[in-house]
PDB file of C-alpha atoms in Angstrom:
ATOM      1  CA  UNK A  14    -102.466  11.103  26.733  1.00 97.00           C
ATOM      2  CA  UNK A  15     -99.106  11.366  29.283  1.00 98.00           C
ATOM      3  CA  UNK A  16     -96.940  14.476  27.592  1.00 98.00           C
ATOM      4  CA  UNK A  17     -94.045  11.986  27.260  1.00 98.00           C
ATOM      5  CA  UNK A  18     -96.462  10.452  24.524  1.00 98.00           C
ATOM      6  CA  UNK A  19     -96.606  13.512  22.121  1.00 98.00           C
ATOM      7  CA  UNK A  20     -94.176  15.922  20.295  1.00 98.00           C
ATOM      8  CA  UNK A  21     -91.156  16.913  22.474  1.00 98.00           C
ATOM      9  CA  UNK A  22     -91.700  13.368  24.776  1.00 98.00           C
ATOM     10  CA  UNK A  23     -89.420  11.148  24.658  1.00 98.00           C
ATOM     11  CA  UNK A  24     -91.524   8.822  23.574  1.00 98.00           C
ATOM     12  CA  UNK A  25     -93.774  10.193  21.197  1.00 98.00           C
ATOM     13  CA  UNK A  26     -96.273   8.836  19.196  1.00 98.00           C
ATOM     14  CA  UNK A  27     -97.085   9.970  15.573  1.00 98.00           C
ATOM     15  CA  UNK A  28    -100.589  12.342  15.582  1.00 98.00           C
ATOM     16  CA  UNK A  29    -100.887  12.150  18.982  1.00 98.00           C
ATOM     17  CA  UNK A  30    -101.469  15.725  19.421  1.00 98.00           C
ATOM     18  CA  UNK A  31    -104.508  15.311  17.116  1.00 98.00           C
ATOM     19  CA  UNK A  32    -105.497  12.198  18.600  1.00 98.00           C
ATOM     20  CA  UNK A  33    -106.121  14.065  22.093  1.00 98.00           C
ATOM     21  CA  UNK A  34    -107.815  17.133  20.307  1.00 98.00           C
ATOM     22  CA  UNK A  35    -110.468  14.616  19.370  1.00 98.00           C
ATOM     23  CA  UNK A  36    -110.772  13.406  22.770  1.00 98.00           C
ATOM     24  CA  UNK A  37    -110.684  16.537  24.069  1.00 98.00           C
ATOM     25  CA  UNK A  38    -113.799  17.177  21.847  1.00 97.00           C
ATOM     26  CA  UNK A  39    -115.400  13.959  23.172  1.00 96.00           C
ATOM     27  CA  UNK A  40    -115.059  14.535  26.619  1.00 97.00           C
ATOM     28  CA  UNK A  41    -116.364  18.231  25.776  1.00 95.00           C
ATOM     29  CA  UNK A  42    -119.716  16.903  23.985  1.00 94.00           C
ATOM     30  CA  UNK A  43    -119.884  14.221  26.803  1.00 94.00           C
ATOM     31  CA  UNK A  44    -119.897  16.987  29.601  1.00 92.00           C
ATOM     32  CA  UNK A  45    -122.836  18.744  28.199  1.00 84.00           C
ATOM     33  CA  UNK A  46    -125.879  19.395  29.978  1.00 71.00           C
ATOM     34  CA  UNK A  47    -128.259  18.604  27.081  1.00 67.00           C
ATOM     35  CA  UNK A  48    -128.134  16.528  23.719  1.00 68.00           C
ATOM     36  CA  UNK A  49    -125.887  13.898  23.245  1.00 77.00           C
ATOM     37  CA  UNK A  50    -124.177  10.845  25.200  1.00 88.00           C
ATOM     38  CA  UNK A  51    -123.268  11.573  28.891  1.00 92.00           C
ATOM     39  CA  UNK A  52    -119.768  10.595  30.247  1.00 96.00           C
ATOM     40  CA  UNK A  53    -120.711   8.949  33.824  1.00 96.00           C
ATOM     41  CA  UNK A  54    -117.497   8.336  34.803  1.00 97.00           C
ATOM     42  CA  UNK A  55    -113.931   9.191  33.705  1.00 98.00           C
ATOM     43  CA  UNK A  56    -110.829   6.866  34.164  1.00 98.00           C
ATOM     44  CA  UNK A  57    -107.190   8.327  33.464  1.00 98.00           C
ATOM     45  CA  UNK A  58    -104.887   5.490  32.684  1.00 98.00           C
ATOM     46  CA  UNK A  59    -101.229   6.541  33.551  1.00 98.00           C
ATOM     47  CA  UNK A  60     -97.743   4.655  32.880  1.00 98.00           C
ATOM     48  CA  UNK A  61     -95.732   5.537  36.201  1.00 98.00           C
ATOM     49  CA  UNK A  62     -92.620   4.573  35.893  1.00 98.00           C
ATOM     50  CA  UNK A  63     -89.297   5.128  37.823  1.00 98.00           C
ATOM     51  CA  UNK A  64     -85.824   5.426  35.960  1.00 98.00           C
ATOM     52  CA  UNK A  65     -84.786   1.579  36.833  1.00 98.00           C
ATOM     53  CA  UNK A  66     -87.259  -0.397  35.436  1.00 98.00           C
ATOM     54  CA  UNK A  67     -86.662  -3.379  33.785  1.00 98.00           C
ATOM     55  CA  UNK A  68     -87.134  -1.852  30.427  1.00 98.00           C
ATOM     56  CA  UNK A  69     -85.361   1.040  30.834  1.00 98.00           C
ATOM     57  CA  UNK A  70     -81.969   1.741  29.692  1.00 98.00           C
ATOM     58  CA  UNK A  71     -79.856   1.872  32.983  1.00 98.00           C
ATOM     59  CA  UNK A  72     -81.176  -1.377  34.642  1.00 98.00           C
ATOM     60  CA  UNK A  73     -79.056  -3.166  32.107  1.00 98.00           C
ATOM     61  CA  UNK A  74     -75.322  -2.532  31.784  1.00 98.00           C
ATOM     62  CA  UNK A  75     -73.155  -4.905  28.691  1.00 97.00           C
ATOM     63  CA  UNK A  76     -69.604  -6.576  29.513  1.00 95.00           C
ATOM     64  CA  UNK A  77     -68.091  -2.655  29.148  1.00 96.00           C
ATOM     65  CA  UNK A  78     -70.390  -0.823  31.184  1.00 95.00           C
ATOM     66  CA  UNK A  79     -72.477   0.123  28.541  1.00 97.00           C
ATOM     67  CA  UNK A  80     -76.330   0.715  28.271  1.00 98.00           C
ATOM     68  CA  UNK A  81     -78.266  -0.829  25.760  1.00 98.00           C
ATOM     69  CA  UNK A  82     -80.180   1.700  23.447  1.00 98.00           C
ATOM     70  CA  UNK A  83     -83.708   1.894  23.141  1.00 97.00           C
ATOM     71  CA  UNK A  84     -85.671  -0.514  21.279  1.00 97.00           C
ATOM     72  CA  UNK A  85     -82.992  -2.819  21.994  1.00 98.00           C
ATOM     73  CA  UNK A  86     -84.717  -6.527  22.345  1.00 98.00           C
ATOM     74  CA  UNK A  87     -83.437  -8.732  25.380  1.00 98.00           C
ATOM     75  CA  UNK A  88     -83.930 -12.686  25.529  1.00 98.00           C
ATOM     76  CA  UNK A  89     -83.164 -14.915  28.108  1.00 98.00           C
ATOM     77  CA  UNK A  90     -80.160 -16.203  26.148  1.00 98.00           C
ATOM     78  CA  UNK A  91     -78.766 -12.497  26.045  1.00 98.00           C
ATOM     79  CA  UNK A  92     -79.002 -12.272  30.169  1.00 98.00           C
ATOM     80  CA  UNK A  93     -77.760 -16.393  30.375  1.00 97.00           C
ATOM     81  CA  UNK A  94     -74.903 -15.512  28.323  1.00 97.00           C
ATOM     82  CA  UNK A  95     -74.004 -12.065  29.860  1.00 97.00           C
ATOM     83  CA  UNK A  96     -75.029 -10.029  26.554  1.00 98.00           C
ATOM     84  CA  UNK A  97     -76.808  -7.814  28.704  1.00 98.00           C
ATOM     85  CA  UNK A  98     -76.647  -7.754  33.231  1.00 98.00           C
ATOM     86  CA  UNK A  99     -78.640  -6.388  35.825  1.00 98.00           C
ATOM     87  CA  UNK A 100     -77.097  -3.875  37.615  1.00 94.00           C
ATOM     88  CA  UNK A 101     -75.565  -5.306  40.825  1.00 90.00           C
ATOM     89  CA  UNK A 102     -76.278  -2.288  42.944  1.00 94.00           C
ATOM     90  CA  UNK A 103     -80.433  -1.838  42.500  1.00 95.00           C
ATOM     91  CA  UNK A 104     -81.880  -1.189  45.851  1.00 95.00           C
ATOM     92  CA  UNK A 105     -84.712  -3.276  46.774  1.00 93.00           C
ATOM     93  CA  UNK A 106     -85.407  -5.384  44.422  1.00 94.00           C
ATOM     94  CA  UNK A 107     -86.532  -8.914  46.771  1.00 92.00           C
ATOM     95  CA  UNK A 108     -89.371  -6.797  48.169  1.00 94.00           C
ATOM     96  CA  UNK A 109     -91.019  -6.197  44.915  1.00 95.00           C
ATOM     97  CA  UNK A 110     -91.378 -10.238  44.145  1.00 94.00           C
ATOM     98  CA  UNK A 111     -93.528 -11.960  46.117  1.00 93.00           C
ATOM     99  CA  UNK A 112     -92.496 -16.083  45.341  1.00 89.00           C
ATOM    100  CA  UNK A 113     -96.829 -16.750  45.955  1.00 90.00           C
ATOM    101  CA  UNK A 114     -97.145 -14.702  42.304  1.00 93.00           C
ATOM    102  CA  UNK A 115     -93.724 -15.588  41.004  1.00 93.00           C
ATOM    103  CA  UNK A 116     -90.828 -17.511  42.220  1.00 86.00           C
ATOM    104  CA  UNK A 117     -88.282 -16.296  39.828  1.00 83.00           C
ATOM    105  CA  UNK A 118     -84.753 -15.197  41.465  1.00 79.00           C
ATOM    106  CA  UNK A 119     -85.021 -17.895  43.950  1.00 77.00           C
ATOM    107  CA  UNK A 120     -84.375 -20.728  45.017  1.00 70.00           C
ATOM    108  CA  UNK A 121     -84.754 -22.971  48.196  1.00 63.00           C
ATOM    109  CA  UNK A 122     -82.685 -21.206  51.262  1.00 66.00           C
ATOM    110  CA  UNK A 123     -80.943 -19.088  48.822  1.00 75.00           C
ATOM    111  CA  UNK A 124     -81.136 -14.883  48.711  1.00 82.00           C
ATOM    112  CA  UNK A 125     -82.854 -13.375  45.894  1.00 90.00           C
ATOM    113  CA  UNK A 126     -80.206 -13.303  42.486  1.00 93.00           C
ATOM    114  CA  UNK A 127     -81.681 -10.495  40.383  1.00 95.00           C
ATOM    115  CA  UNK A 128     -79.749 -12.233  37.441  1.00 95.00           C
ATOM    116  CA  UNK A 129     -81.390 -15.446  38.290  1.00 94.00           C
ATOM    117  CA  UNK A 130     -84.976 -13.407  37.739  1.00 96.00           C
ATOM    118  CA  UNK A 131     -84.263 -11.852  34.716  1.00 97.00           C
ATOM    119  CA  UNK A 132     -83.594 -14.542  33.202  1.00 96.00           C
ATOM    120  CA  UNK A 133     -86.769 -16.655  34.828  1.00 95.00           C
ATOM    121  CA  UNK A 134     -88.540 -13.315  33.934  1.00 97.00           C
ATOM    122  CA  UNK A 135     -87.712 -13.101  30.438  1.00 97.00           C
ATOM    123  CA  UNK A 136     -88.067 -16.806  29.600  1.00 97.00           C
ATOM    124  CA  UNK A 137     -91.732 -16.012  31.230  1.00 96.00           C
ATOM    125  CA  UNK A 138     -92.229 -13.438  28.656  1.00 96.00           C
ATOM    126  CA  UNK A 139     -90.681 -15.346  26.009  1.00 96.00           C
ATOM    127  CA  UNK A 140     -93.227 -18.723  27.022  1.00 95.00           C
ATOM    128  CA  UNK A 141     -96.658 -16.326  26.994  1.00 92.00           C
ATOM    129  CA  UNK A 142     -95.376 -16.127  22.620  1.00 89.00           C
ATOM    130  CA  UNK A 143     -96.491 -12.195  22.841  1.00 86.00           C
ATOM    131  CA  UNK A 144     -93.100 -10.411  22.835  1.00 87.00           C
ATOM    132  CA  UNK A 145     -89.494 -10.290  24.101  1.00 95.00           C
ATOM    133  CA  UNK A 146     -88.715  -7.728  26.693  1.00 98.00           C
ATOM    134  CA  UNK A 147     -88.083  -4.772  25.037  1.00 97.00           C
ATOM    135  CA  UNK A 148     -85.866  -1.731  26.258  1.00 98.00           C
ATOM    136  CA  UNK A 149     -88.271   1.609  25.763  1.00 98.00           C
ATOM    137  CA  UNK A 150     -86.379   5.538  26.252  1.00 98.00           C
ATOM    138  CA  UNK A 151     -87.162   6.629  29.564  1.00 98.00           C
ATOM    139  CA  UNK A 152     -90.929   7.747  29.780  1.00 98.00           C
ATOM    140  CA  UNK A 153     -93.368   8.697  32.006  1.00 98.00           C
ATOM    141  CA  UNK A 154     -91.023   8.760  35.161  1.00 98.00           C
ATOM    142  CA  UNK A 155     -92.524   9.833  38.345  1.00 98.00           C
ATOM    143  CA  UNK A 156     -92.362  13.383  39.249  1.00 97.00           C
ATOM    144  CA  UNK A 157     -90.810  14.404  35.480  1.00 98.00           C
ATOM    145  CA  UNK A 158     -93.220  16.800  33.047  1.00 98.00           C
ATOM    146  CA  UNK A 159     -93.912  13.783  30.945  1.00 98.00           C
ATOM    147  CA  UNK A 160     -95.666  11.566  33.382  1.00 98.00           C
ATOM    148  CA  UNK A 161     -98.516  15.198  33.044  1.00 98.00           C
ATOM    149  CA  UNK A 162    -101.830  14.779  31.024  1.00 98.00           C
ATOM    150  CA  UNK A 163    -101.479  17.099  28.029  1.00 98.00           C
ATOM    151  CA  UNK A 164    -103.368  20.166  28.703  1.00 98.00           C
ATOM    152  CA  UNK A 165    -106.056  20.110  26.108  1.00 98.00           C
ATOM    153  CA  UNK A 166    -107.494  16.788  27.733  1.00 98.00           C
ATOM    154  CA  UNK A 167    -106.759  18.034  31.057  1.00 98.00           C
ATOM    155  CA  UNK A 168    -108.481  20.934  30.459  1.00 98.00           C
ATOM    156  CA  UNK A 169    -111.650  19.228  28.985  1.00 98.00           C
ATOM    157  CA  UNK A 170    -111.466  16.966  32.345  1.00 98.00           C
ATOM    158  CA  UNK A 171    -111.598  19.931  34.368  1.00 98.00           C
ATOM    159  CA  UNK A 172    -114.560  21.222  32.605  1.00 97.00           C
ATOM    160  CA  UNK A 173    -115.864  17.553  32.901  1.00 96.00           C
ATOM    161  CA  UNK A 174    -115.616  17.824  36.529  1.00 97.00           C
ATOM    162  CA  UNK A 175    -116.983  21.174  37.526  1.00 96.00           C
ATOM    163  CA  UNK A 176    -119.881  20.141  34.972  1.00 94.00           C
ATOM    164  CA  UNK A 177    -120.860  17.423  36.799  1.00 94.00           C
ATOM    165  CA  UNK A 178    -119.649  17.488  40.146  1.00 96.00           C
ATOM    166  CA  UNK A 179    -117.443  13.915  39.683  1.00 96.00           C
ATOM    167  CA  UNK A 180    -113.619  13.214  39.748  1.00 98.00           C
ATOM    168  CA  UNK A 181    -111.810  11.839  37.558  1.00 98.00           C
ATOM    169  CA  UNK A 182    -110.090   8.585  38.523  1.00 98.00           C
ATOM    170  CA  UNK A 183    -106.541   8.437  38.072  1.00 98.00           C
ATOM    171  CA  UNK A 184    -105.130   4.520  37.415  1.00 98.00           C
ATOM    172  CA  UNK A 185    -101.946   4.034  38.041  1.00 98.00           C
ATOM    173  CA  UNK A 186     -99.865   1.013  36.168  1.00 98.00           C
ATOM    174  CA  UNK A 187     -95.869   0.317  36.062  1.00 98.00           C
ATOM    175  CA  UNK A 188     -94.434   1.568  38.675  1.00 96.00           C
ATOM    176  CA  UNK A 189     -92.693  -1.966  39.829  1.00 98.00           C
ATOM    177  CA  UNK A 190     -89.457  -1.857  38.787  1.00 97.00           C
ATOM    178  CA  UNK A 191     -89.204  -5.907  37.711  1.00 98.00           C
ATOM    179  CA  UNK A 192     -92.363  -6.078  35.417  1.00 98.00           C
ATOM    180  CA  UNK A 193     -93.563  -4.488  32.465  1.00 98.00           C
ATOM    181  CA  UNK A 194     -97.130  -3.474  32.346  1.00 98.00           C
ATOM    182  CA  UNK A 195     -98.985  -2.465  29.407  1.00 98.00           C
ATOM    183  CA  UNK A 196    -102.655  -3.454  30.237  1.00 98.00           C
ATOM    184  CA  UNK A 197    -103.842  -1.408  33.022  1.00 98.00           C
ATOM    185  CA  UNK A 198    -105.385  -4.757  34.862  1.00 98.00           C
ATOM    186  CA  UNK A 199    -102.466  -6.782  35.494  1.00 98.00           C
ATOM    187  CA  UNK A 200     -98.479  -6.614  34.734  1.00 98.00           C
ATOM    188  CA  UNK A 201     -97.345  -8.982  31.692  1.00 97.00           C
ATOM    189  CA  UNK A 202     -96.000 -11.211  34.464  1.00 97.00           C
ATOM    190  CA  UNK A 203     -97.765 -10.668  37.592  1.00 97.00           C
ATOM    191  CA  UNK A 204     -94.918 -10.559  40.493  1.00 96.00           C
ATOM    192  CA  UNK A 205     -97.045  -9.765  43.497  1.00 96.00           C
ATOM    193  CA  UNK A 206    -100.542  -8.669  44.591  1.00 97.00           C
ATOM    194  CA  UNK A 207    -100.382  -5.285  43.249  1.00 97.00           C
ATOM    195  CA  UNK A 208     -99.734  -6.235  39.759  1.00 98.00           C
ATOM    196  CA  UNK A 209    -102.026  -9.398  39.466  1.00 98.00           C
ATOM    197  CA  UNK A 210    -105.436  -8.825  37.417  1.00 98.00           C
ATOM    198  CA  UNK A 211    -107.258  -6.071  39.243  1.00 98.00           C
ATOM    199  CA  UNK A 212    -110.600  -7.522  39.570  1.00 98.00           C
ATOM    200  CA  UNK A 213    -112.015  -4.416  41.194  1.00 98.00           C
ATOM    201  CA  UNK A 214    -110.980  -2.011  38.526  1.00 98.00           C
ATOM    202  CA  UNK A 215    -112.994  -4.806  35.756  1.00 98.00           C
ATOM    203  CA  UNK A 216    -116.095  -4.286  38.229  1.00 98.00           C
ATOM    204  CA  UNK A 217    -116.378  -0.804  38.545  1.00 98.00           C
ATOM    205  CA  UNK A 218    -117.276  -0.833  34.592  1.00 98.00           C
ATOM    206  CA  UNK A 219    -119.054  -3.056  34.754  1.00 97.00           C
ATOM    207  CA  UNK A 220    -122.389  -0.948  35.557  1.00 97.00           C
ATOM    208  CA  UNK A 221    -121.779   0.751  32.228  1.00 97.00           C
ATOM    209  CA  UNK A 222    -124.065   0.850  29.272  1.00 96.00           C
ATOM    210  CA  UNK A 223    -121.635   2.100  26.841  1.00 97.00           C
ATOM    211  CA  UNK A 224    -117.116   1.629  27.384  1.00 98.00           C
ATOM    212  CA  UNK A 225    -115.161   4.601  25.490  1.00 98.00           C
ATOM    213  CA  UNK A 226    -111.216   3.726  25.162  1.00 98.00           C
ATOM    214  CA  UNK A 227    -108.834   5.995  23.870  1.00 98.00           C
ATOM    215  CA  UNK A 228    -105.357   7.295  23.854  1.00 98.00           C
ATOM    216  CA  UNK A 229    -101.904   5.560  23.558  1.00 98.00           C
ATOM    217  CA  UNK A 230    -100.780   3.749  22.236  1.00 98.00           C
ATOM    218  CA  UNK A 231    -102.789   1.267  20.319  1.00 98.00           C
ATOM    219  CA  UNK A 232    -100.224  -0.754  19.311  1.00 97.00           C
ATOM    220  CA  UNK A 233     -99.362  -1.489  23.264  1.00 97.00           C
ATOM    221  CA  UNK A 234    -101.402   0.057  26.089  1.00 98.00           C
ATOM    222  CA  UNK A 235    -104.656   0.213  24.137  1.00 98.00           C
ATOM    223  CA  UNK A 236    -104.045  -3.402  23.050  1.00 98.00           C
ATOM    224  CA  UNK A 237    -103.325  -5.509  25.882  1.00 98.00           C
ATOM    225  CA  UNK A 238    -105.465  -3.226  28.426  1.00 98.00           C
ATOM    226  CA  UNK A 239    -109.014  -3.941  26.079  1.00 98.00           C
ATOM    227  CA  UNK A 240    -108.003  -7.811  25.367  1.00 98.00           C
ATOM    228  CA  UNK A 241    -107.813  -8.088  29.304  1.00 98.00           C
ATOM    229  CA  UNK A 242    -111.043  -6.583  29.709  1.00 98.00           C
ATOM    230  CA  UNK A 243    -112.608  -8.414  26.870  1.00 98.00           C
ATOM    231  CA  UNK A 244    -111.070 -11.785  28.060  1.00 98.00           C
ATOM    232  CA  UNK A 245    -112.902 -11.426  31.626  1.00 97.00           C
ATOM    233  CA  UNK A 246    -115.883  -9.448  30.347  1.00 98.00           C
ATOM    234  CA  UNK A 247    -119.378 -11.191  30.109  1.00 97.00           C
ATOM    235  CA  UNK A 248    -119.653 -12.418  26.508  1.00 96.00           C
ATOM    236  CA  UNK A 249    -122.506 -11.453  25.764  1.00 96.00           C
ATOM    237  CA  UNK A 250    -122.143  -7.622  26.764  1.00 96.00           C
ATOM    238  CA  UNK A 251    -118.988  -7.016  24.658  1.00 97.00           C
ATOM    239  CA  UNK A 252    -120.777  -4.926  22.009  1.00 96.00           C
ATOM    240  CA  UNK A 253    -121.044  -2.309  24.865  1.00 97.00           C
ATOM    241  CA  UNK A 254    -116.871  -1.746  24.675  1.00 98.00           C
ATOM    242  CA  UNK A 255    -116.205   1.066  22.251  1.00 98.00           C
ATOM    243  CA  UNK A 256    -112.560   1.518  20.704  1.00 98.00           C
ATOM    244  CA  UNK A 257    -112.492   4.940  19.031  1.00 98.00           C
ATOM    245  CA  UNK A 258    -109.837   4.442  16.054  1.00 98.00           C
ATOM    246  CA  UNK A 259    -109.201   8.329  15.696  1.00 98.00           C
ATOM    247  CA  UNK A 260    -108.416   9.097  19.349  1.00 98.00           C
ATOM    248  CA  UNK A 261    -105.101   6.476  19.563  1.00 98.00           C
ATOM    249  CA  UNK A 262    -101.911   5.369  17.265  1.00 98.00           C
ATOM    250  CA  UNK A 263     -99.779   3.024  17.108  1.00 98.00           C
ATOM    251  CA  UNK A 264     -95.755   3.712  17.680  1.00 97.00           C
ATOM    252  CA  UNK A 265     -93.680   3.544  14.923  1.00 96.00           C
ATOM    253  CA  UNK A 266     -92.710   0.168  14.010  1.00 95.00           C
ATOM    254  CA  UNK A 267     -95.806  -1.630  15.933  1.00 96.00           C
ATOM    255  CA  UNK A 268     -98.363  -1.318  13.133  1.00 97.00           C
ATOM    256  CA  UNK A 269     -98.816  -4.488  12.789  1.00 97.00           C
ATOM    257  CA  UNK A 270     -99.743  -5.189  16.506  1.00 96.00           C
ATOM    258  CA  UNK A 271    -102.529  -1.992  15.979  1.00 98.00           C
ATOM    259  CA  UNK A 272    -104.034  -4.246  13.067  1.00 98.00           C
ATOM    260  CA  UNK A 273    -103.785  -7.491  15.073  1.00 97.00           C
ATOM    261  CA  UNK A 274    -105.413  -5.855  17.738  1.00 98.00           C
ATOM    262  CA  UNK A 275    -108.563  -4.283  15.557  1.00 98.00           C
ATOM    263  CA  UNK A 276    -108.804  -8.055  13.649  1.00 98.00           C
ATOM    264  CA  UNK A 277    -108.909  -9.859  17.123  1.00 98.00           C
ATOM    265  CA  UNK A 278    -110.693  -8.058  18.889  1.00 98.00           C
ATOM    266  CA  UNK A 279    -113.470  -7.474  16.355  1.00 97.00           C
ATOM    267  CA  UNK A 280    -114.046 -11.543  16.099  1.00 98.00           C
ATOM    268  CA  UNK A 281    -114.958 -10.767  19.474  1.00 98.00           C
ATOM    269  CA  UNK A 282    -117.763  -8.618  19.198  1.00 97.00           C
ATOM    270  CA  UNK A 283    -115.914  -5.304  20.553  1.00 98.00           C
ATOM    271  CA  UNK A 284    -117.167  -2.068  18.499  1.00 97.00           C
ATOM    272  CA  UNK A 285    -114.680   0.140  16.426  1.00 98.00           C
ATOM    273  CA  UNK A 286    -115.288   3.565  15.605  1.00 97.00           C
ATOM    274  CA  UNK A 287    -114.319   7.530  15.195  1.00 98.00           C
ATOM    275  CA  UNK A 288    -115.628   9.838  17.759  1.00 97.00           C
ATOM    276  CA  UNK A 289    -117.596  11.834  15.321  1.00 95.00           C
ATOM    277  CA  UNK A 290    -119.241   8.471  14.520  1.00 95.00           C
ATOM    278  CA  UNK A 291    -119.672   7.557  17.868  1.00 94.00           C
ATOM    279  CA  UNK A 292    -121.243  10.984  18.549  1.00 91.00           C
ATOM    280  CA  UNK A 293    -123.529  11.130  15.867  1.00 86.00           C
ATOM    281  CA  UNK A 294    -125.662   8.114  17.792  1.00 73.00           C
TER     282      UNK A 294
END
């Protein structure tokens, strides 16, 4: 529920503002002292991104200089063949790889070749058959208005907090520049400690009678963030994860990974529902 998500951001998803009004109200009824479900704990997913990532605009540059546009897709053929090139001047960018997680961009006794790793790191993406690498509009960059909760949901945090004493806990994802990271557990393709599976951030739900998940987008962060829970969550406890269908959408274009998503992860046993649904029980 980053700003950058709704109306005016530059990546914003269709009834977003309404999706957050309803978690707003679910928080709200989940804060109360009596009657009702009781919200234990809170976790704030947040993209946190800086302006040269991978899949943003200016990390690539074409034979003239150019940038390609958002929602441009980039294969490994495109970087092989100089489509699309790295910029030659990014700061930085051998510290963020550790070779024990991935060993793309090197080679024995040789520096780091950032071309060399976007193309190992794109055929990577291209080999796990889940999507190319595509190039998003800038969003959620550090420090920027859009990376901010919207204000209804902030506020109902707020009133979350002072109601029960807790803080909210604030998970940050995607702020490597050289991998994408949807799920909030581990990066797409896990380059160094920091953005293998989070093991710790699996366990601390694990206490949990009931999982809420909400927000945006379901066609991305939604998606791959519940099928890495679900895929390292005791089988026989996944009725306890709860996706609530009115609090997220997909962006335009992705439907069909939104459906996908609610067909797979159904066989599996994980519960879909609206909040006023959920708070009816």
């Amino acid at each position: 529920v980053q700003k950058d998500f709704h109306p005016g951001g530059s990546l914003a998803v269709p009834n977003s503002d309404q999706d957050a009004e309803r978690i707003a109200s679910l928080i709200k009824h989940g804060s109360a002292t009596t009657g009702g479900f009781h919200l234990d704990k809170i976790v704030a997913t947040m993209d946190t991104h800086h302006k040269l990532h991978i899949a943003h605009p200016h990390f690539w540059t074409d034979h003239s200089g150019a940038h390609p546009p958002p929602f441009t897709l980039i294969t490994s053929e495109d970087v092989k063949g100089g489509k699309w090139t790295p910029r030659a001047d990014l700061k930085g960018a051998e510290d963020l790889v550790d070779a024990a997680y991935f060993d793309g961009g090197r080679k024995q006794n040789e520096a780091f070749d950032l071309k060399r790793y976007c193309i190992d790191y794109t055929s990577k993406l291209e080999e796990s058959g889940k999507f190319l690498l595509c190039i998003w509009p800038e969003h959620c960059l550090i420090g920027t208005n859009g990376h901010c909760m919207v204000e209804k949901v902030s506020d109902a945090m707020d009133g979350w907090i002072d109601s029960t004493g807790q803080s909210v806990d604030y998970w940050l994802k995607g702020h490597n520049l050289l991998t994408e990271m949807y799920s909030v557990f581990r990066a797409e393709v896990p380059v160094s400690a920091e953005t293998a599976f989070d093991k710790s951030r699996l366990e601390s739900l694990l206490p949990y009678d009931r999982i809420l998940i909400c927000g945006q987008a379901s066609s991305h962060c939604v998606n791959y963030t519940v099928r890495d829970l679900v895929d390292k969550w005791p089988e026989n406890g996944r009725n306890k994860i709860f996706v609530i269908t009115d609090c997220s959408s997909p962006v335009p274009s992705f439907e069909e990974a939104e459906t996908c998503f609610y067909k797979d992860m159904e066989a599996l046993g994980v519960n879909f529902c609206t909040s006023a649904k959920f708070m009816e029980e």
